Coordinates of N, CA, C and O in Angstrom, one line a residue:
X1 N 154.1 154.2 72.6 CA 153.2 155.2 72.0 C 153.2 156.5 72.8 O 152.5 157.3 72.3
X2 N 153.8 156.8 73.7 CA 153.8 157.6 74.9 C 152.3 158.4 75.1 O 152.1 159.6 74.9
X3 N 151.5 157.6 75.3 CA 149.8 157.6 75.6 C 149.9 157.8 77.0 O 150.4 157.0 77.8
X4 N 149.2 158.9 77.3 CA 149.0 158.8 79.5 C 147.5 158.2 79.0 O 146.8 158.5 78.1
X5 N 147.4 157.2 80.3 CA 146.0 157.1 80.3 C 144.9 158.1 80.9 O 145.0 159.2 81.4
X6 N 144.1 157.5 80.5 CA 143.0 158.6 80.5 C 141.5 158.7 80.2 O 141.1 158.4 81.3
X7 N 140.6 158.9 79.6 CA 139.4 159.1 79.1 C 139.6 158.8 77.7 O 139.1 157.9 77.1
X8 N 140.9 160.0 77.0 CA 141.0 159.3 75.8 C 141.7 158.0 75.4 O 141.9 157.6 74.3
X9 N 142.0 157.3 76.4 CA 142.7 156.1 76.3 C 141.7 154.9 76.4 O 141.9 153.9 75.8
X10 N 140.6 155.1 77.3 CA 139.4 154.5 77.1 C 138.6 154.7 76.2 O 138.0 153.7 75.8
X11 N 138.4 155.6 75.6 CA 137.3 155.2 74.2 C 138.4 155.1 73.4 O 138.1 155.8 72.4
X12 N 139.5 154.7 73.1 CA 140.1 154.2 71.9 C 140.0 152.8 72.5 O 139.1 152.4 71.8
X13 N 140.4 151.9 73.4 CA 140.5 151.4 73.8 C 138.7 150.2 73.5 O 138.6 149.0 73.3
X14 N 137.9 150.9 73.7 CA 136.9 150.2 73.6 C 136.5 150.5 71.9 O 136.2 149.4 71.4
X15 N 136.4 151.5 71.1 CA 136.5 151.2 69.5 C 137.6 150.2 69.6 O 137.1 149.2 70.2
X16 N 139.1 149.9 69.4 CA 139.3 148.7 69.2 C 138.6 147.4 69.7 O 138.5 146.4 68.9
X17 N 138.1 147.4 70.7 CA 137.1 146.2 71.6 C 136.0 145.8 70.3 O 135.9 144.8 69.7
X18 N 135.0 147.1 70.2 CA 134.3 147.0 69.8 C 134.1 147.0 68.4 O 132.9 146.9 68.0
X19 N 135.2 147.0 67.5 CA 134.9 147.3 65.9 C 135.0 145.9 65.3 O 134.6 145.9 64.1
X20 N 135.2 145.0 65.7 CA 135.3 143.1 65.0 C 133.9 142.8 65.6 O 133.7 141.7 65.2
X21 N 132.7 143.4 66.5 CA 131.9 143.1 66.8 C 130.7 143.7 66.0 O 129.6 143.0 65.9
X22 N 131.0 145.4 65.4 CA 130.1 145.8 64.5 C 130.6 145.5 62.9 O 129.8 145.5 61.9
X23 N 131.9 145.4 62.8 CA 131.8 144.7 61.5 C 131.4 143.3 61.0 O 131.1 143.0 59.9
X24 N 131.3 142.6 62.0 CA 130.7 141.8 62.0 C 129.3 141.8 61.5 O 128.9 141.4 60.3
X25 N 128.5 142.3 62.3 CA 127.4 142.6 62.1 C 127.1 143.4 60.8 O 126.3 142.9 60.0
X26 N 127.5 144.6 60.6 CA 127.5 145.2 59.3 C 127.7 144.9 58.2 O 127.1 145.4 57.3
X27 N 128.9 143.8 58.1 CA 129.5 142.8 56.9 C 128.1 141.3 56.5 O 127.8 140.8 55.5
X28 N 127.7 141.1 57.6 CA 126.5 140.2 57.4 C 125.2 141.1 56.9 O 124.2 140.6 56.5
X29 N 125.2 142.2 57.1 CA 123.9 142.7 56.8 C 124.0 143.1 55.1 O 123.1 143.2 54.3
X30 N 125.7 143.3 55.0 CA 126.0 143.7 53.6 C 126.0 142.6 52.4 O 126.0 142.9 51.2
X31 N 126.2 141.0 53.1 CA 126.3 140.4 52.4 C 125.2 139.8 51.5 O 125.1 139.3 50.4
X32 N 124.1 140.3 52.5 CA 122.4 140.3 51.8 C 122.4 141.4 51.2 O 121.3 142.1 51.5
X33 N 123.2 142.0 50.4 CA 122.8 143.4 49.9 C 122.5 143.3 48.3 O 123.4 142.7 47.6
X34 N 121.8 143.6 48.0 CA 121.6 143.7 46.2 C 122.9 144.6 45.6 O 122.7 145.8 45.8
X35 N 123.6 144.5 45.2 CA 124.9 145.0 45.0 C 124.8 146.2 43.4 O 125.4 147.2 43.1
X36 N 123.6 145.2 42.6 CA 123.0 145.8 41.6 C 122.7 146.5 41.4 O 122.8 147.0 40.3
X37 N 121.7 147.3 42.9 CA 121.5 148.5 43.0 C 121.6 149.7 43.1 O 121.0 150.8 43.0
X38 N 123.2 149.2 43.7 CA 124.4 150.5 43.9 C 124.8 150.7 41.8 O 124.8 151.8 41.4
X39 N 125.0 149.9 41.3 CA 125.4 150.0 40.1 C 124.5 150.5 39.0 O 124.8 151.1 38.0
X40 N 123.1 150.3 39.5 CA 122.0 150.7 38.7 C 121.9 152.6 39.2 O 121.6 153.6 38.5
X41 N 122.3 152.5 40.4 CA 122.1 154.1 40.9 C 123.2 155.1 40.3 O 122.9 156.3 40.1
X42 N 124.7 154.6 40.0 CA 125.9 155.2 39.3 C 125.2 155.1 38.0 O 125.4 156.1 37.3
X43 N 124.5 154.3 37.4 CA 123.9 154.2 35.9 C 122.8 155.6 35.7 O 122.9 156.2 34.6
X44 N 122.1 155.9 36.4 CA 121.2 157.0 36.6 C 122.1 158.2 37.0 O 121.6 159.3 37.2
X45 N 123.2 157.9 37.0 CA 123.7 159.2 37.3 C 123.9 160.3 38.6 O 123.9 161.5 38.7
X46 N 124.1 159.2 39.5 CA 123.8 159.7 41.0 C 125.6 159.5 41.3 O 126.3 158.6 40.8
X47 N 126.3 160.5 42.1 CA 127.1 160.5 42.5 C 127.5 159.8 43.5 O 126.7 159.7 44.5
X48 N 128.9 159.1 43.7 CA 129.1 158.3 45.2 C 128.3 158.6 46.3 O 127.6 157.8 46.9
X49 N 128.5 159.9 46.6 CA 128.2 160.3 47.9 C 126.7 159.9 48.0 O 126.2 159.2 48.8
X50 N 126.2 160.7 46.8 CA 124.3 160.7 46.6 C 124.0 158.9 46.8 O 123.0 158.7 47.5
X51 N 124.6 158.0 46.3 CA 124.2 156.6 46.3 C 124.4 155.8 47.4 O 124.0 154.7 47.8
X52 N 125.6 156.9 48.0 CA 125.4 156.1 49.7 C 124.5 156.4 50.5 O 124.0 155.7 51.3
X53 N 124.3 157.9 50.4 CA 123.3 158.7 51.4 C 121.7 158.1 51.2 O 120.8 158.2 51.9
X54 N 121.8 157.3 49.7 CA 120.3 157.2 49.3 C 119.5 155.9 49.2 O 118.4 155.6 49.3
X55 N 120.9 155.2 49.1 CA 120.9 153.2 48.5 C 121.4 152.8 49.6 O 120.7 152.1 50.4
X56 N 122.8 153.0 49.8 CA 123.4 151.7 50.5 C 123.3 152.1 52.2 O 123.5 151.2 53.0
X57 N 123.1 153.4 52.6 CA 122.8 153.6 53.9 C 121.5 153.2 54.7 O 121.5 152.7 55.9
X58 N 120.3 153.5 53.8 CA 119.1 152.7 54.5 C 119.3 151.8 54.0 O 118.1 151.6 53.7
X59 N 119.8 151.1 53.5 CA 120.1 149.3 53.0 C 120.2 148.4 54.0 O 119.5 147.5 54.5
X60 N 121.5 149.2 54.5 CA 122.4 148.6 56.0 C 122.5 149.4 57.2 O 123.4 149.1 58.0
X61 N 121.1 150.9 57.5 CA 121.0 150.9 58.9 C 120.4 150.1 59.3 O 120.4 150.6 60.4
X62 N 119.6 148.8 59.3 CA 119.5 147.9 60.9 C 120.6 147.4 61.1 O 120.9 147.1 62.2
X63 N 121.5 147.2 60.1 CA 122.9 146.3 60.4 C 123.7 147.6 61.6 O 124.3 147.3 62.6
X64 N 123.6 148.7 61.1 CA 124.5 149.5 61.5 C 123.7 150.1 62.7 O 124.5 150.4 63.6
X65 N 122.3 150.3 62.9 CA 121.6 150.7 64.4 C 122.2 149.4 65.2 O 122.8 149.7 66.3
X66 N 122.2 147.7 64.8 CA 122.3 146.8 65.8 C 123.8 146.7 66.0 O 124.3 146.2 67.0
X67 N 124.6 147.2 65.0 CA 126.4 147.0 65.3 C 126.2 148.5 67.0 O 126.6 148.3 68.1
X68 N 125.7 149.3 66.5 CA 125.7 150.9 67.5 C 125.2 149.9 68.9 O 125.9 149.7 69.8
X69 N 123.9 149.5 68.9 CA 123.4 148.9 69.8 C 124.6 147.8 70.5 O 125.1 148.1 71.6
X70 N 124.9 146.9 70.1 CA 125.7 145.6 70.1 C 127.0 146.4 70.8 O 127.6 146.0 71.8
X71 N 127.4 147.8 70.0 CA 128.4 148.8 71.0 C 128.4 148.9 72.3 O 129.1 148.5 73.2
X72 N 127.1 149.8 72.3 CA 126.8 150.2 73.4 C 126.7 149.1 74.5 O 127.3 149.1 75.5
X73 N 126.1 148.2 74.2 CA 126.1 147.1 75.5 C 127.2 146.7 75.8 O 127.4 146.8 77.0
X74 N 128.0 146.4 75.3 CA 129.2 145.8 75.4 C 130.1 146.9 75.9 O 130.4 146.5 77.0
X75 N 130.5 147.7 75.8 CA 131.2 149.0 76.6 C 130.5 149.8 78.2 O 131.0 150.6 79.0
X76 N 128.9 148.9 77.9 CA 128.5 149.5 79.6 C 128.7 148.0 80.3 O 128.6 147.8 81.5
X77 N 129.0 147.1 79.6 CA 129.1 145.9 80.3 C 131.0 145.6 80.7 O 131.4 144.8 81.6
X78 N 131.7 146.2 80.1 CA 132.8 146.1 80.2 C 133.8 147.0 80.6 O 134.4 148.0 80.1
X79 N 133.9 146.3 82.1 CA 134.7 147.4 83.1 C 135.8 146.9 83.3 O 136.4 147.6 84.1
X80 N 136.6 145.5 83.0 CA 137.9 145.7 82.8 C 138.8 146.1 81.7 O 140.0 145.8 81.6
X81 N 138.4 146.6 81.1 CA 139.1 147.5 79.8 C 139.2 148.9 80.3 O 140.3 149.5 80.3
X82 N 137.7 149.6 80.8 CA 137.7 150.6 81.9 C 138.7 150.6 82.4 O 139.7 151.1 81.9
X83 N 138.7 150.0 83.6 CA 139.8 150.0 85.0 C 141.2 150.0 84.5 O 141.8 151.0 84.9
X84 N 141.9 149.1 83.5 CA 143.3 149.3 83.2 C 143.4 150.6 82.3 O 144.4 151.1 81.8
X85 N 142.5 150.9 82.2 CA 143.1 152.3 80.6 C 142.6 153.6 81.5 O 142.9 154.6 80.9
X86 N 142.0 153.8 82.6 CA 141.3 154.7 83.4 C 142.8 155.7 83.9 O 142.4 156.8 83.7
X87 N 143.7 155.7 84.2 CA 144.3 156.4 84.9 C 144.0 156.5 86.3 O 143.4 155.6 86.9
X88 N 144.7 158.0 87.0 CA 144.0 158.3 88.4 C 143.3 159.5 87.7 O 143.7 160.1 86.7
X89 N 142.0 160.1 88.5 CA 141.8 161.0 88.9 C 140.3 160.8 88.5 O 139.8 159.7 88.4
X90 N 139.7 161.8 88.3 CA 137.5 161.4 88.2 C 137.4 162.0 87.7 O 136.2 162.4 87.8
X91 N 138.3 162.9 86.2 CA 138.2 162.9 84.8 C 137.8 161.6 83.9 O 137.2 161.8 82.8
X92 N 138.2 160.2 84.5 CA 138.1 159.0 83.6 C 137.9 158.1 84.3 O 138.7 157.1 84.4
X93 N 136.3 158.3 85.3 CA 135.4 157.3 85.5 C 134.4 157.4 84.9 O 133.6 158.3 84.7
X94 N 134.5 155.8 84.5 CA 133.0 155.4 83.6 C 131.4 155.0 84.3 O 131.4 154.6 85.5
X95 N 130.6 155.1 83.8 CA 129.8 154.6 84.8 C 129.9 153.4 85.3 O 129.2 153.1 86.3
X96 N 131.0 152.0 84.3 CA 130.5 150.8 85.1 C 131.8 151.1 86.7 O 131.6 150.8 87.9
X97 N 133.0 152.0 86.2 CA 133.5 151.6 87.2 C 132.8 152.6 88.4 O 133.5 152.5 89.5
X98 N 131.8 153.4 88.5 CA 131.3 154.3 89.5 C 130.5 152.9 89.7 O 131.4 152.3 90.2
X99 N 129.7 152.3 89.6 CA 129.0 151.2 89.6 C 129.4 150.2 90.8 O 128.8 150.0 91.9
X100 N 130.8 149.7 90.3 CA 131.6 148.9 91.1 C 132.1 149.8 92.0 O 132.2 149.3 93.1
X101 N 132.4 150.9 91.9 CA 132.9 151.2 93.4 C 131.8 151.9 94.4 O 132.3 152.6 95.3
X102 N 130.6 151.6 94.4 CA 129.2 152.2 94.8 C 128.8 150.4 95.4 O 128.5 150.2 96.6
X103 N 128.9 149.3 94.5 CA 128.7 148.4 95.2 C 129.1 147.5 95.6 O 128.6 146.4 95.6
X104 N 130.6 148.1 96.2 CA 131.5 147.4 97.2 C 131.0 147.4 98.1 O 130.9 146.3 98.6
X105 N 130.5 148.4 98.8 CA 129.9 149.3 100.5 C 128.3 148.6 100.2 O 127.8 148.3 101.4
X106 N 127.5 148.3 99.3 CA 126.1 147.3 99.3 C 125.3 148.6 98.0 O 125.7 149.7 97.6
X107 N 124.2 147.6 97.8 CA 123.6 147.9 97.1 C 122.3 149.0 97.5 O 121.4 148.8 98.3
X108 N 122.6 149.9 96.8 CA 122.0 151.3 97.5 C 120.6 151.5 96.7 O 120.5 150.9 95.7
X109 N 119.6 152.3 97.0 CA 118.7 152.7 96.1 C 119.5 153.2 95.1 O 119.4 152.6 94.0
X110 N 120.4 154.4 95.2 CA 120.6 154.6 93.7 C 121.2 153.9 92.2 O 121.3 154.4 91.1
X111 N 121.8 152.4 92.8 CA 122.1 151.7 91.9 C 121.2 151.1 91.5 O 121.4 150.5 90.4
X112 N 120.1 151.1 92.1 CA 119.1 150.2 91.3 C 118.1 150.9 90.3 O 117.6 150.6 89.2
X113 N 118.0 152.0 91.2 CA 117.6 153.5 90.1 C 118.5 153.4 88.6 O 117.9 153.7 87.6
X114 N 119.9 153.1 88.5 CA 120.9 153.4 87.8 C 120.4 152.4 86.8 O 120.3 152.5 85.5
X115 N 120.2 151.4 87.5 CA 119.7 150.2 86.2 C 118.7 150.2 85.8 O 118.4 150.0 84.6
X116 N 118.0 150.4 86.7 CA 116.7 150.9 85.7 C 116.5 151.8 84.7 O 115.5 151.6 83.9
X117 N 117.3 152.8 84.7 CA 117.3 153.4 83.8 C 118.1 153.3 82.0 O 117.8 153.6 80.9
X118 N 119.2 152.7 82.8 CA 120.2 151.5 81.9 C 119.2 150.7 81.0 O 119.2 150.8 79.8
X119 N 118.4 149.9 81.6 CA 117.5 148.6 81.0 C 116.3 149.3 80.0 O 115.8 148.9 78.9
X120 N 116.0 150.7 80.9 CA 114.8 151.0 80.1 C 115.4 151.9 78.9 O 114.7 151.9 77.9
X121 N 116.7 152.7 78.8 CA 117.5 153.0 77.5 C 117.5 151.9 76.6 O 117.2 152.1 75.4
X122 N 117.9 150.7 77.2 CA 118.3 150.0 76.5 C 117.0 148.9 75.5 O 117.2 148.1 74.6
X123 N 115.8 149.2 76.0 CA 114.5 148.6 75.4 C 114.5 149.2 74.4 O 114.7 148.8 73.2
X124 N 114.2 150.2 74.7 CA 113.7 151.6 74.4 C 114.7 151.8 73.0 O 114.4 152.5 72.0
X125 N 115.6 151.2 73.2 CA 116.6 151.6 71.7 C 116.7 150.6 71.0 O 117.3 150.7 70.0
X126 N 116.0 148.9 71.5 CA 115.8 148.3 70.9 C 114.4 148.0 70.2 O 114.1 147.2 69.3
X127 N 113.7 148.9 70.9 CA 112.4 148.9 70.1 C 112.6 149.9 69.1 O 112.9 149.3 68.0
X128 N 112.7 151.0 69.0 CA 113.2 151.7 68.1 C 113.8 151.2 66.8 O 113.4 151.5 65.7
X129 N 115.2 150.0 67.3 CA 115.4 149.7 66.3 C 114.9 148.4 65.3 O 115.3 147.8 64.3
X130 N 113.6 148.1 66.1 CA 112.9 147.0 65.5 C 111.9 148.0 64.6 O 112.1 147.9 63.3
X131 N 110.6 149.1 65.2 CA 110.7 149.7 64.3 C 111.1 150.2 63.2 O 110.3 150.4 62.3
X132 N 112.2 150.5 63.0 CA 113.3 151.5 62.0 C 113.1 149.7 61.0 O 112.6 149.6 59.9
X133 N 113.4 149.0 61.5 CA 113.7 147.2 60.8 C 112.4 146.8 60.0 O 112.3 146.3 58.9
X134 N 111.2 147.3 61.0 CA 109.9 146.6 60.0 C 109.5 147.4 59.6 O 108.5 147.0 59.0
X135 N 109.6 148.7 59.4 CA 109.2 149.7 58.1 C 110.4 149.6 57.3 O 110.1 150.4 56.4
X136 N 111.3 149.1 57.1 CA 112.3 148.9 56.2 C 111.9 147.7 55.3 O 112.0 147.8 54.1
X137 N 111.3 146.5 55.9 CA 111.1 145.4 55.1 C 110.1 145.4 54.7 O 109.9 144.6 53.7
X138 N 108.9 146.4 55.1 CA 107.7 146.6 54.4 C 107.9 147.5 53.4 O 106.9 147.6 52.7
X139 N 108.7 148.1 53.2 CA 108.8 149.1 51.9 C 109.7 148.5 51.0 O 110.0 149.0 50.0

């Protein structure tokens, strides 16, 4: 493909990783989908676009917040896909591989700062997306 590695060689690299893990998930959330009501919305007269933007998108954002979510962990958790697609230089270090090379030498305050902040993103966007989930099933 004559690809140099790089930065752009890591996020292609992790969308391939990661897209059999959100389709997954988004294909299961679609399969609970009333399918009727995409057909009843083209009946009324709503165009593609309008029936996705209106029907089938809040249908299947918890599917698609928890495929995003289910992303994201799995790409901060995965630093051997990092390391081989990284190249040289400190244009295309990620944070897991700053991580591992911070705690070769021991574990410093600022790595533990680092996770903490990590863990509390990571609540924090799963609370959110439990909200976003139970005002969806209550309406």
């Amino acid at each position: 493909l004559n690809m140099t590695l790089g930065l752009h060689y890591i996020i292609l690299s992790h969308v391939v990783f990661n897209i059999a893990f959100v389709v997954a998930v988004v294909r299961t959330r679609m399969r609970h989908f009333d399918h009727s009501i995409l057909e009843a919305s083209a009946d009324l007269g709503a165009s593609e676009f309008t029936t996705f933007r209106r029907v089938l998108l809040p249908a299947i954002a918890p599917g698609v917040i928890a495929g995003a979510l289910l992303s994201f962990t799995l790409s901060v958790d995965e630093f051997i896909i990092a390391y081989f697609t990284a190249g040289a230089g400190q244009g295309s270090t990620t944070l897991p591989m700053q991580t591992y090379a911070m705690i070769r030498f021991g574990v410093t305050p600022e790595i533990n700062a680092m996770a903490t902040i990590v863990m509390l993103v990571s609540f924090t966007l799963v609370f959110i997306s439990q909200r976003i989930d139970r005002k969806a099933i209550s309406q």
